[in-house]
Amino acid sequence: MPKSHRVQLVDLVGACRAFVSVSERGSFTVGAAAARMSQSVASRRVAALEERFGERLFERTARRAVLTPFGRDMLPAARQLVLAADVLQHEAETAKLKPWRLAVPDICSTAGLARLIADARGHGVTLDLRAAAPAERAELLHSQQVRAALLAVPRDEATWSVPLGLAGAQDPGGKRLYVETLRMGRAAFGEPRRIWIQPEDDVPHIRDPLTRLRDAVGLRPAQLVVAADHTTAAAEVLCSRDVLLCSPAQARELALHWRPVGEIALTRGFALATAVAGHPDHIRARLGDDIARCLGADEGADETVETPGAVVT
């Protein structure tokens, strides 16, 4: 390899940093230490610059390194390069700390969201979460008010899947809860039991199959209700014999008895999408498991959730 090309193997910024540090301190030993490199590394880097430029930068004596006239001419440009590199490094560190504004389902618990933020920091990612319903998350992403969003998608398009079932304040017995058992007989009295759907699940791939099942087993239209918010839905279930369509994690949080739906399998699906020109791959790679925990996607679909002290019959 020609000598003039050897400097290409050397970090130009590092070489200039060694040159500037030695020139400011008049010593290779002291200058190298100030630049956090060994004296031998500093000497090699300065020698590489001299070889590339074809001129000596220093007159070396036993005790000092004195700039040559050429070295004095080159010093201002070398300082500018080192300063520019430091600014670039600072900007890179600042950019890495810039929060990822992420739209998440508003059914996630406070504890789950807090843990997601904390886990993300452990992976070098700062999250700024925006909790919202499915349509609002999509709009936040479309208007670029967030950098990314966890969108509601069918199971076959999902990165994370959350099993759904029916949960009530009373133990229904058995391993599954069949929607047909909510059907009112002709001679029955009182209000019919209702299935409450949270806004998170008011999406076609969940709502429509459940509506078809309602009609197929003979429930009344009013027995399937979309709530204004998940708090209202939970309150209705807690004070009645109604049931809530929810995940095992939500049922556990509300101390409800949860069962899978007997007739069909229902699943919340989530996929991470980014705004224009965004690249979510590194977020999925770093935070995939943490997002799964926050969503409840690490729960088993056949799990039975019981309130403390309850017994499965």
PDB file of C-alpha atoms in Angstrom:
ATOM      1  CA  MET A   1       0.000   0.000   0.000  1.00  0.00           C
ATOM      2  CA  PRO A   2       1.406   3.450  -0.884  1.00  0.00           C
ATOM      3  CA  LYS A   3       2.531   5.465   2.102  1.00  0.00           C
ATOM      4  CA  SER A   4       0.201   8.313   1.170  1.00  0.00           C
ATOM      5  CA  HIS A   5      -2.783   5.992   1.698  1.00  0.00           C
ATOM      6  CA  ARG A   6      -1.808   4.631   5.091  1.00  0.00           C
ATOM      7  CA  VAL A   7      -3.449   7.514   6.947  1.00  0.00           C
ATOM      8  CA  GLN A   8      -6.786   6.219   5.605  1.00  0.00           C
ATOM      9  CA  LEU A   9      -6.448   3.404   8.099  1.00  0.00           C
ATOM     10  CA  VAL A  10      -6.192   5.906  10.921  1.00  0.00           C
ATOM     11  CA  ASP A  11      -9.100   7.713  12.535  1.00  0.00           C
ATOM     12  CA  LEU A  12      -8.614  11.218  11.145  1.00  0.00           C
ATOM     13  CA  VAL A  13     -10.476  12.794  14.055  1.00  0.00           C
ATOM     14  CA  GLY A  14      -8.410  10.802  16.532  1.00  0.00           C
ATOM     15  CA  ALA A  15      -5.214  11.837  14.742  1.00  0.00           C
ATOM     16  CA  CYS A  16      -6.190  15.497  14.831  1.00  0.00           C
ATOM     17  CA  ARG A  17      -7.191  15.162  18.485  1.00  0.00           C
ATOM     18  CA  ALA A  18      -3.712  13.844  19.283  1.00  0.00           C
ATOM     19  CA  PHE A  19      -2.106  16.628  17.239  1.00  0.00           C
ATOM     20  CA  VAL A  20      -4.121  19.371  18.991  1.00  0.00           C
ATOM     21  CA  SER A  21      -3.625  17.938  22.476  1.00  0.00           C
ATOM     22  CA  VAL A  22       0.153  17.545  22.056  1.00  0.00           C
ATOM     23  CA  SER A  23       0.478  21.041  20.573  1.00  0.00           C
ATOM     24  CA  GLU A  24      -1.420  22.611  23.495  1.00  0.00           C
ATOM     25  CA  ARG A  25       0.716  20.886  26.083  1.00  0.00           C
ATOM     26  CA  GLY A  26       4.078  20.800  24.299  1.00  0.00           C
ATOM     27  CA  SER A  27       4.602  17.169  25.223  1.00  0.00           C
ATOM     28  CA  PHE A  28       3.631  13.830  23.700  1.00  0.00           C
ATOM     29  CA  THR A  29       3.414  12.250  27.151  1.00  0.00           C
ATOM     30  CA  VAL A  30       1.148  14.892  28.678  1.00  0.00           C
ATOM     31  CA  GLY A  31      -0.803  15.512  25.482  1.00  0.00           C
ATOM     32  CA  ALA A  32      -1.530  11.815  24.998  1.00  0.00           C
ATOM     33  CA  ALA A  33      -2.756  11.470  28.571  1.00  0.00           C
ATOM     34  CA  ALA A  34      -5.045  14.500  28.163  1.00  0.00           C
ATOM     35  CA  ALA A  35      -6.508  12.956  24.981  1.00  0.00           C
ATOM     36  CA  ARG A  36      -6.993   9.635  26.818  1.00  0.00           C
ATOM     37  CA  MET A  37      -4.627   7.621  24.682  1.00  0.00           C
ATOM     38  CA  SER A  38      -1.200   6.107  25.146  1.00  0.00           C
ATOM     39  CA  GLN A  39       1.917   7.989  24.118  1.00  0.00           C
ATOM     40  CA  SER A  40       2.672   5.384  21.461  1.00  0.00           C
ATOM     41  CA  VAL A  41      -0.823   5.774  19.929  1.00  0.00           C
ATOM     42  CA  ALA A  42      -0.498   9.574  19.919  1.00  0.00           C
ATOM     43  CA  SER A  43       2.915   9.346  18.265  1.00  0.00           C
ATOM     44  CA  ARG A  44       1.641   6.983  15.559  1.00  0.00           C
ATOM     45  CA  ARG A  45      -1.355   9.172  14.801  1.00  0.00           C
ATOM     46  CA  VAL A  46       0.689  12.347  14.525  1.00  0.00           C
ATOM     47  CA  ALA A  47       3.264  10.536  12.378  1.00  0.00           C
ATOM     48  CA  ALA A  48       0.458   9.365  10.077  1.00  0.00           C
ATOM     49  CA  LEU A  49      -0.737  12.952   9.629  1.00  0.00           C
ATOM     50  CA  GLU A  50       2.792  14.104   8.876  1.00  0.00           C
ATOM     51  CA  GLU A  51       3.178  11.306   6.338  1.00  0.00           C
ATOM     52  CA  ARG A  52      -0.102  12.219   4.655  1.00  0.00           C
ATOM     53  CA  PHE A  53       0.643  15.940   4.535  1.00  0.00           C
ATOM     54  CA  GLY A  54       4.273  15.433   3.533  1.00  0.00           C
ATOM     55  CA  GLU A  55       5.466  17.906   6.176  1.00  0.00           C
ATOM     56  CA  ARG A  56       6.527  17.705   9.807  1.00  0.00           C
ATOM     57  CA  LEU A  57       4.099  19.091  12.383  1.00  0.00           C
ATOM     58  CA  PHE A  58       6.519  19.054  15.332  1.00  0.00           C
ATOM     59  CA  GLU A  59      10.174  19.480  16.035  1.00  0.00           C
ATOM     60  CA  ARG A  60      10.822  16.796  18.636  1.00  0.00           C
ATOM     61  CA  THR A  61      13.367  17.328  21.387  1.00  0.00           C
ATOM     62  CA  ALA A  62      14.171  15.266  24.437  1.00  0.00           C
ATOM     63  CA  ARG A  63      11.655  17.154  26.587  1.00  0.00           C
ATOM     64  CA  ARG A  64       9.295  19.047  24.312  1.00  0.00           C
ATOM     65  CA  ALA A  65       7.341  18.885  21.099  1.00  0.00           C
ATOM     66  CA  VAL A  66       7.493  22.255  19.355  1.00  0.00           C
ATOM     67  CA  LEU A  67       5.234  23.136  16.428  1.00  0.00           C
ATOM     68  CA  THR A  68       6.902  23.709  13.094  1.00  0.00           C
ATOM     69  CA  PRO A  69       5.661  26.656  10.965  1.00  0.00           C
ATOM     70  CA  PHE A  70       3.626  24.151   8.960  1.00  0.00           C
ATOM     71  CA  GLY A  71       2.223  22.725  12.196  1.00  0.00           C
ATOM     72  CA  ARG A  72       1.142  26.203  13.323  1.00  0.00           C
ATOM     73  CA  ASP A  73      -0.635  26.698  10.002  1.00  0.00           C
ATOM     74  CA  MET A  74      -2.470  23.398  10.302  1.00  0.00           C
ATOM     75  CA  LEU A  75      -3.468  23.746  13.969  1.00  0.00           C
ATOM     76  CA  PRO A  76      -6.597  25.977  13.519  1.00  0.00           C
ATOM     77  CA  ALA A  77      -8.158  23.603  10.976  1.00  0.00           C
ATOM     78  CA  ALA A  78      -7.355  20.595  13.162  1.00  0.00           C
ATOM     79  CA  ARG A  79      -9.042  22.296  16.126  1.00  0.00           C
ATOM     80  CA  GLN A  80     -12.137  22.993  14.034  1.00  0.00           C
ATOM     81  CA  LEU A  81     -12.325  19.345  12.993  1.00  0.00           C
ATOM     82  CA  VAL A  82     -12.032  18.112  16.575  1.00  0.00           C
ATOM     83  CA  LEU A  83     -14.642  20.626  17.745  1.00  0.00           C
ATOM     84  CA  ALA A  84     -17.009  19.607  14.949  1.00  0.00           C
ATOM     85  CA  ALA A  85     -16.571  15.949  15.888  1.00  0.00           C
ATOM     86  CA  ASP A  86     -17.355  16.733  19.544  1.00  0.00           C
ATOM     87  CA  VAL A  87     -20.479  18.657  18.519  1.00  0.00           C
ATOM     88  CA  LEU A  88     -21.560  15.766  16.310  1.00  0.00           C
ATOM     89  CA  GLN A  89     -21.072  13.284  19.159  1.00  0.00           C
ATOM     90  CA  HIS A  90     -23.062  15.507  21.516  1.00  0.00           C
ATOM     91  CA  GLU A  91     -25.898  15.783  19.004  1.00  0.00           C
ATOM     92  CA  ALA A  92     -25.909  12.006  18.577  1.00  0.00           C
ATOM     93  CA  GLU A  93     -26.168  11.457  22.338  1.00  0.00           C
ATOM     94  CA  THR A  94     -28.944  14.052  22.563  1.00  0.00           C
ATOM     95  CA  ALA A  95     -30.838  12.433  19.699  1.00  0.00           C
ATOM     96  CA  LYS A  96     -30.634   9.037  21.414  1.00  0.00           C
ATOM     97  CA  LEU A  97     -32.163  10.565  24.548  1.00  0.00           C
ATOM     98  CA  LYS A  98     -34.998  12.217  22.604  1.00  0.00           C
ATOM     99  CA  PRO A  99     -38.206  10.591  23.801  1.00  0.00           C
ATOM    100  CA  TRP A 100     -40.028   8.154  21.584  1.00  0.00           C
ATOM    101  CA  ARG A 101     -43.585   9.442  21.716  1.00  0.00           C
ATOM    102  CA  LEU A 102     -45.576   6.226  21.528  1.00  0.00           C
ATOM    103  CA  ALA A 103     -49.369   5.855  21.384  1.00  0.00           C
ATOM    104  CA  VAL A 104     -50.505   2.895  23.485  1.00  0.00           C
ATOM    105  CA  PRO A 105     -53.884   1.324  24.319  1.00  0.00           C
ATOM    106  CA  ASP A 106     -55.672   3.167  27.099  1.00  0.00           C
ATOM    107  CA  ILE A 107     -56.663  -0.148  28.667  1.00  0.00           C
ATOM    108  CA  CYS A 108     -53.061  -0.722  29.819  1.00  0.00           C
ATOM    109  CA  SER A 109     -52.731  -0.414  33.585  1.00  0.00           C
ATOM    110  CA  THR A 110     -50.762   2.387  35.215  1.00  0.00           C
ATOM    111  CA  ALA A 111     -48.398  -0.201  36.673  1.00  0.00           C
ATOM    112  CA  GLY A 112     -47.908  -1.784  33.247  1.00  0.00           C
ATOM    113  CA  LEU A 113     -47.165   1.532  31.568  1.00  0.00           C
ATOM    114  CA  ALA A 114     -44.771   2.571  34.343  1.00  0.00           C
ATOM    115  CA  ARG A 115     -42.903  -0.711  34.035  1.00  0.00           C
ATOM    116  CA  LEU A 116     -42.690  -0.309  30.247  1.00  0.00           C
ATOM    117  CA  ILE A 117     -41.118   3.147  30.645  1.00  0.00           C
ATOM    118  CA  ALA A 118     -38.677   1.854  33.253  1.00  0.00           C
ATOM    119  CA  ASP A 119     -37.716  -1.213  31.193  1.00  0.00           C
ATOM    120  CA  ALA A 120     -37.228   0.972  28.105  1.00  0.00           C
ATOM    121  CA  ARG A 121     -34.752   3.174  29.972  1.00  0.00           C
ATOM    122  CA  GLY A 122     -32.760   0.055  30.743  1.00  0.00           C
ATOM    123  CA  HIS A 123     -32.467  -0.471  26.974  1.00  0.00           C
ATOM    124  CA  GLY A 124     -31.422   3.134  26.330  1.00  0.00           C
ATOM    125  CA  VAL A 125     -34.850   4.221  25.047  1.00  0.00           C
ATOM    126  CA  THR A 126     -36.815   7.100  26.559  1.00  0.00           C
ATOM    127  CA  LEU A 127     -40.562   6.699  26.065  1.00  0.00           C
ATOM    128  CA  ASP A 128     -43.244   9.383  26.157  1.00  0.00           C
ATOM    129  CA  LEU A 129     -46.524   7.451  26.207  1.00  0.00           C
ATOM    130  CA  ARG A 130     -49.886   8.642  24.900  1.00  0.00           C
ATOM    131  CA  ALA A 131     -52.752   6.381  25.998  1.00  0.00           C
ATOM    132  CA  ALA A 132     -55.656   6.369  23.533  1.00  0.00           C
ATOM    133  CA  ALA A 133     -58.391   4.249  21.955  1.00  0.00           C
ATOM    134  CA  PRO A 134     -57.712   2.450  18.628  1.00  0.00           C
ATOM    135  CA  ALA A 135     -59.058   5.124  16.256  1.00  0.00           C
ATOM    136  CA  GLU A 136     -57.326   7.907  18.170  1.00  0.00           C
ATOM    137  CA  ARG A 137     -53.989   6.061  18.093  1.00  0.00           C
ATOM    138  CA  ALA A 138     -54.254   5.736  14.327  1.00  0.00           C
ATOM    139  CA  GLU A 139     -55.046   9.444  14.002  1.00  0.00           C
ATOM    140  CA  LEU A 140     -52.163  10.443  16.290  1.00  0.00           C
ATOM    141  CA  LEU A 141     -49.839   8.469  14.046  1.00  0.00           C
ATOM    142  CA  HIS A 142     -51.343   9.824  10.803  1.00  0.00           C
ATOM    143  CA  SER A 143     -50.997  13.440  12.038  1.00  0.00           C
ATOM    144  CA  GLN A 144     -47.437  12.676  13.253  1.00  0.00           C
ATOM    145  CA  GLN A 145     -48.230  13.739  16.794  1.00  0.00           C
ATOM    146  CA  VAL A 146     -46.461  10.537  17.852  1.00  0.00           C
ATOM    147  CA  ARG A 147     -43.444   8.768  16.393  1.00  0.00           C
ATOM    148  CA  ALA A 148     -45.053   5.355  16.686  1.00  0.00           C
ATOM    149  CA  ALA A 149     -48.277   3.668  17.738  1.00  0.00           C
ATOM    150  CA  LEU A 150     -49.482   0.250  18.797  1.00  0.00           C
ATOM    151  CA  LEU A 151     -52.307  -0.249  16.320  1.00  0.00           C
ATOM    152  CA  ALA A 152     -55.210  -2.681  16.671  1.00  0.00           C
ATOM    153  CA  VAL A 153     -54.941  -5.302  13.916  1.00  0.00           C
ATOM    154  CA  PRO A 154     -56.329  -8.800  13.207  1.00  0.00           C
ATOM    155  CA  ARG A 155     -54.419 -11.679  14.724  1.00  0.00           C
ATOM    156  CA  ASP A 156     -52.790 -12.729  11.442  1.00  0.00           C
ATOM    157  CA  GLU A 157     -51.236  -9.252  11.118  1.00  0.00           C
ATOM    158  CA  ALA A 158     -50.222  -8.916  14.768  1.00  0.00           C
ATOM    159  CA  THR A 159     -46.818  -8.861  16.398  1.00  0.00           C
ATOM    160  CA  TRP A 160     -48.427  -9.245  19.819  1.00  0.00           C
ATOM    161  CA  SER A 161     -51.673 -11.130  20.507  1.00  0.00           C
ATOM    162  CA  VAL A 162     -53.760 -10.919  23.663  1.00  0.00           C
ATOM    163  CA  PRO A 163     -56.410 -13.570  24.433  1.00  0.00           C
ATOM    164  CA  LEU A 164     -59.877 -12.254  25.201  1.00  0.00           C
ATOM    165  CA  GLY A 165     -62.576 -13.847  27.307  1.00  0.00           C
ATOM    166  CA  LEU A 166     -65.587 -13.001  29.428  1.00  0.00           C
ATOM    167  CA  ALA A 167     -65.218 -11.960  33.056  1.00  0.00           C
ATOM    168  CA  GLY A 168     -67.807 -11.385  35.740  1.00  0.00           C
ATOM    169  CA  ALA A 169     -68.117 -10.687  39.428  1.00  0.00           C
ATOM    170  CA  GLN A 170     -69.570 -14.160  40.039  1.00  0.00           C
ATOM    171  CA  ASP A 171     -67.837 -17.482  39.454  1.00  0.00           C
ATOM    172  CA  PRO A 172     -69.420 -19.034  36.348  1.00  0.00           C
ATOM    173  CA  GLY A 173     -67.928 -22.474  36.974  1.00  0.00           C
ATOM    174  CA  GLY A 174     -66.360 -24.625  34.290  1.00  0.00           C
ATOM    175  CA  LYS A 175     -63.376 -23.882  32.095  1.00  0.00           C
ATOM    176  CA  ARG A 176     -65.179 -21.750  29.508  1.00  0.00           C
ATOM    177  CA  LEU A 177     -68.105 -19.366  29.411  1.00  0.00           C
ATOM    178  CA  TYR A 178     -70.527 -19.955  26.551  1.00  0.00           C
ATOM    179  CA  VAL A 179     -72.365 -16.932  25.187  1.00  0.00           C
ATOM    180  CA  GLU A 180     -75.489 -19.018  24.652  1.00  0.00           C
ATOM    181  CA  THR A 181     -75.851 -19.368  28.437  1.00  0.00           C
ATOM    182  CA  LEU A 182     -76.748 -15.655  28.558  1.00  0.00           C
ATOM    183  CA  ARG A 183     -79.858 -16.222  26.476  1.00  0.00           C
ATOM    184  CA  MET A 184     -83.121 -15.289  28.195  1.00  0.00           C
ATOM    185  CA  GLY A 185     -85.828 -17.912  28.244  1.00  0.00           C
ATOM    186  CA  ARG A 186     -89.365 -16.952  27.307  1.00  0.00           C
ATOM    187  CA  ALA A 187     -90.554 -17.285  30.886  1.00  0.00           C
ATOM    188  CA  ALA A 188     -87.520 -15.585  32.415  1.00  0.00           C
ATOM    189  CA  PHE A 189     -87.915 -12.462  34.506  1.00  0.00           C
ATOM    190  CA  GLY A 190     -85.597  -9.530  35.139  1.00  0.00           C
ATOM    191  CA  GLU A 191     -83.015  -7.814  33.009  1.00  0.00           C
ATOM    192  CA  PRO A 192     -81.038  -9.915  30.560  1.00  0.00           C
ATOM    193  CA  ARG A 193     -77.330 -10.305  31.224  1.00  0.00           C
ATOM    194  CA  ARG A 194     -75.184  -8.169  28.947  1.00  0.00           C
ATOM    195  CA  ILE A 195     -71.743  -8.453  27.406  1.00  0.00           C
ATOM    196  CA  TRP A 196     -69.862  -5.180  27.697  1.00  0.00           C
ATOM    197  CA  ILE A 197     -67.359  -4.317  24.989  1.00  0.00           C
ATOM    198  CA  GLN A 198     -64.636  -1.793  25.784  1.00  0.00           C
ATOM    199  CA  PRO A 199     -63.706   0.874  23.204  1.00  0.00           C
ATOM    200  CA  GLU A 200     -60.406  -0.981  22.664  1.00  0.00           C
ATOM    201  CA  ASP A 201     -62.360  -3.946  21.312  1.00  0.00           C
ATOM    202  CA  ASP A 202     -64.852  -1.943  19.239  1.00  0.00           C
ATOM    203  CA  VAL A 203     -62.984  -2.902  16.076  1.00  0.00           C
ATOM    204  CA  PRO A 204     -64.309  -5.043  13.214  1.00  0.00           C
ATOM    205  CA  HIS A 205     -62.149  -8.124  13.801  1.00  0.00           C
ATOM    206  CA  ILE A 206     -63.465  -8.427  17.382  1.00  0.00           C
ATOM    207  CA  ARG A 207     -66.878  -6.752  17.370  1.00  0.00           C
ATOM    208  CA  ASP A 208     -68.229  -8.358  14.187  1.00  0.00           C
ATOM    209  CA  PRO A 209     -67.573 -12.040  15.077  1.00  0.00           C
ATOM    210  CA  LEU A 210     -69.070 -11.451  18.526  1.00  0.00           C
ATOM    211  CA  THR A 211     -72.132  -9.774  16.978  1.00  0.00           C
ATOM    212  CA  ARG A 212     -72.648 -12.718  14.632  1.00  0.00           C
ATOM    213  CA  LEU A 213     -72.336 -15.094  17.571  1.00  0.00           C
ATOM    214  CA  ARG A 214     -74.895 -13.066  19.540  1.00  0.00           C
ATOM    215  CA  ASP A 215     -77.384 -13.405  16.713  1.00  0.00           C
ATOM    216  CA  ALA A 216     -76.597 -17.070  16.104  1.00  0.00           C
ATOM    217  CA  VAL A 217     -77.285 -18.148  19.710  1.00  0.00           C
ATOM    218  CA  GLY A 218     -80.400 -16.006  20.053  1.00  0.00           C
ATOM    219  CA  LEU A 219     -79.326 -13.156  22.321  1.00  0.00           C
ATOM    220  CA  ARG A 220     -81.155  -9.882  22.133  1.00  0.00           C
ATOM    221  CA  PRO A 221     -79.382  -6.993  20.350  1.00  0.00           C
ATOM    222  CA  ALA A 222     -79.242  -5.018  23.610  1.00  0.00           C
ATOM    223  CA  GLN A 223     -77.261  -7.802  25.286  1.00  0.00           C
ATOM    224  CA  LEU A 224     -74.115  -6.704  23.440  1.00  0.00           C
ATOM    225  CA  VAL A 225     -73.143  -3.184  24.510  1.00  0.00           C
ATOM    226  CA  VAL A 226     -70.202  -0.994  23.531  1.00  0.00           C
ATOM    227  CA  ALA A 227     -69.263   1.127  26.550  1.00  0.00           C
ATOM    228  CA  ALA A 228     -68.147   4.765  26.363  1.00  0.00           C
ATOM    229  CA  ASP A 229     -64.969   3.850  28.244  1.00  0.00           C
ATOM    230  CA  HIS A 230     -63.478   0.849  30.005  1.00  0.00           C
ATOM    231  CA  THR A 231     -64.124   2.275  33.486  1.00  0.00           C
ATOM    232  CA  THR A 232     -67.868   2.460  32.800  1.00  0.00           C
ATOM    233  CA  ALA A 233     -67.867  -1.069  31.419  1.00  0.00           C
ATOM    234  CA  ALA A 234     -66.046  -2.407  34.472  1.00  0.00           C
ATOM    235  CA  ALA A 235     -68.409  -0.600  36.859  1.00  0.00           C
ATOM    236  CA  GLU A 236     -71.464  -2.105  35.148  1.00  0.00           C
ATOM    237  CA  VAL A 237     -70.027  -5.595  35.528  1.00  0.00           C
ATOM    238  CA  LEU A 238     -68.983  -5.129  39.144  1.00  0.00           C
ATOM    239  CA  CYS A 239     -72.517  -4.212  40.240  1.00  0.00           C
ATOM    240  CA  SER A 240     -74.469  -6.766  38.204  1.00  0.00           C
ATOM    241  CA  ARG A 241     -74.411 -10.230  36.632  1.00  0.00           C
ATOM    242  CA  ASP A 242     -73.146  -8.774  33.359  1.00  0.00           C
ATOM    243  CA  VAL A 243     -69.817  -9.859  31.900  1.00  0.00           C
ATOM    244  CA  LEU A 244     -66.903  -7.908  30.448  1.00  0.00           C
ATOM    245  CA  LEU A 245     -65.001  -8.806  27.305  1.00  0.00           C
ATOM    246  CA  CYS A 246     -61.419  -8.398  28.492  1.00  0.00           C
ATOM    247  CA  SER A 247     -57.965  -9.924  28.835  1.00  0.00           C
ATOM    248  CA  PRO A 248     -56.837 -12.121  31.749  1.00  0.00           C
ATOM    249  CA  ALA A 249     -54.680  -9.246  33.023  1.00  0.00           C
ATOM    250  CA  GLN A 250     -57.638  -6.850  33.135  1.00  0.00           C
ATOM    251  CA  ALA A 251     -59.793  -9.421  34.901  1.00  0.00           C
ATOM    252  CA  ARG A 252     -57.077  -9.932  37.501  1.00  0.00           C
ATOM    253  CA  GLU A 253     -56.773  -6.175  38.055  1.00  0.00           C
ATOM    254  CA  LEU A 254     -60.542  -5.893  38.591  1.00  0.00           C
ATOM    255  CA  ALA A 255     -60.764  -9.089  40.705  1.00  0.00           C
ATOM    256  CA  LEU A 256     -63.183 -10.667  38.193  1.00  0.00           C
ATOM    257  CA  HIS A 257     -63.582 -14.340  37.254  1.00  0.00           C
ATOM    258  CA  TRP A 258     -62.314 -14.775  33.678  1.00  0.00           C
ATOM    259  CA  ARG A 259     -63.055 -17.553  31.185  1.00  0.00           C
ATOM    260  CA  PRO A 260     -62.328 -17.972  27.469  1.00  0.00           C
ATOM    261  CA  VAL A 261     -65.388 -17.655  25.233  1.00  0.00           C
ATOM    262  CA  GLY A 262     -66.780 -21.124  24.624  1.00  0.00           C
ATOM    263  CA  GLU A 263     -67.910 -20.771  21.035  1.00  0.00           C
ATOM    264  CA  ILE A 264     -65.151 -18.707  19.395  1.00  0.00           C
ATOM    265  CA  ALA A 265     -61.569 -17.564  20.048  1.00  0.00           C
ATOM    266  CA  LEU A 266     -61.250 -13.791  20.284  1.00  0.00           C
ATOM    267  CA  THR A 267     -57.911 -12.028  20.292  1.00  0.00           C
ATOM    268  CA  ARG A 268     -56.614  -8.483  20.478  1.00  0.00           C
ATOM    269  CA  GLY A 269     -53.873  -8.042  17.924  1.00  0.00           C
ATOM    270  CA  PHE A 270     -51.289  -5.262  18.037  1.00  0.00           C
ATOM    271  CA  ALA A 271     -48.640  -4.109  15.581  1.00  0.00           C
ATOM    272  CA  LEU A 272     -46.091  -1.329  15.974  1.00  0.00           C
ATOM    273  CA  ALA A 273     -46.329   1.295  13.233  1.00  0.00           C
ATOM    274  CA  THR A 274     -44.238   4.432  12.806  1.00  0.00           C
ATOM    275  CA  ALA A 275     -44.830   7.818  11.224  1.00  0.00           C
ATOM    276  CA  VAL A 276     -43.521   8.642   7.746  1.00  0.00           C
ATOM    277  CA  ALA A 277     -39.914   7.448   7.224  1.00  0.00           C
ATOM    278  CA  GLY A 278     -39.866   5.847  10.669  1.00  0.00           C
ATOM    279  CA  HIS A 279     -38.096   2.557  11.364  1.00  0.00           C
ATOM    280  CA  PRO A 280     -39.653   0.601  14.267  1.00  0.00           C
ATOM    281  CA  ASP A 281     -37.376  -2.434  13.957  1.00  0.00           C
ATOM    282  CA  HIS A 282     -34.938  -1.377  16.660  1.00  0.00           C
ATOM    283  CA  ILE A 283     -37.803  -0.540  19.037  1.00  0.00           C
ATOM    284  CA  ARG A 284     -39.378  -3.952  18.457  1.00  0.00           C
ATOM    285  CA  ALA A 285     -36.005  -5.616  18.931  1.00  0.00           C
ATOM    286  CA  ARG A 286     -35.242  -3.797  22.177  1.00  0.00           C
ATOM    287  CA  LEU A 287     -38.692  -3.568  23.725  1.00  0.00           C
ATOM    288  CA  GLY A 288     -40.642  -6.465  22.218  1.00  0.00           C
ATOM    289  CA  ASP A 289     -40.825  -8.486  25.438  1.00  0.00           C
ATOM    290  CA  ASP A 290     -41.556  -5.398  27.543  1.00  0.00           C
ATOM    291  CA  ILE A 291     -44.407  -4.348  25.239  1.00  0.00           C
ATOM    292  CA  ALA A 292     -45.794  -7.878  25.415  1.00  0.00           C
ATOM    293  CA  ARG A 293     -45.900  -7.713  29.219  1.00  0.00           C
ATOM    294  CA  CYS A 294     -47.565  -4.299  29.162  1.00  0.00           C
ATOM    295  CA  LEU A 295     -50.253  -5.502  26.743  1.00  0.00           C
ATOM    296  CA  GLY A 296     -50.796  -8.799  28.540  1.00  0.00           C
ATOM    297  CA  ALA A 297     -49.645 -10.690  25.455  1.00  0.00           C
ATOM    298  CA  ASP A 298     -47.513 -13.023  27.577  1.00  0.00           C
ATOM    299  CA  GLU A 299     -50.659 -14.532  29.121  1.00  0.00           C
ATOM    300  CA  GLY A 300     -51.841 -17.956  28.005  1.00  0.00           C
ATOM    301  CA  ALA A 301     -55.115 -18.158  26.047  1.00  0.00           C
ATOM    302  CA  ASP A 302     -56.370 -21.105  28.139  1.00  0.00           C
ATOM    303  CA  GLU A 303     -55.670 -19.444  31.457  1.00  0.00           C
ATOM    304  CA  THR A 304     -58.458 -19.304  34.041  1.00  0.00           C
ATOM    305  CA  VAL A 305     -58.397 -16.170  36.191  1.00  0.00           C
ATOM    306  CA  GLU A 306     -59.905 -16.366  39.642  1.00  0.00           C
ATOM    307  CA  THR A 307     -60.368 -13.819  42.389  1.00  0.00           C
ATOM    308  CA  PRO A 308     -58.404 -14.543  45.604  1.00  0.00           C
ATOM    309  CA  GLY A 309     -59.871 -17.522  47.429  1.00  0.00           C
ATOM    310  CA  ALA A 310     -62.089 -18.630  44.533  1.00  0.00           C
ATOM    311  CA  VAL A 311     -62.144 -22.234  43.424  1.00  0.00           C
ATOM    312  CA  VAL A 312     -62.505 -23.560  39.886  1.00  0.00           C
ATOM    313  CA  THR A 313     -65.240 -26.150  39.692  1.00  0.00           C
TER     314      THR A 313
END
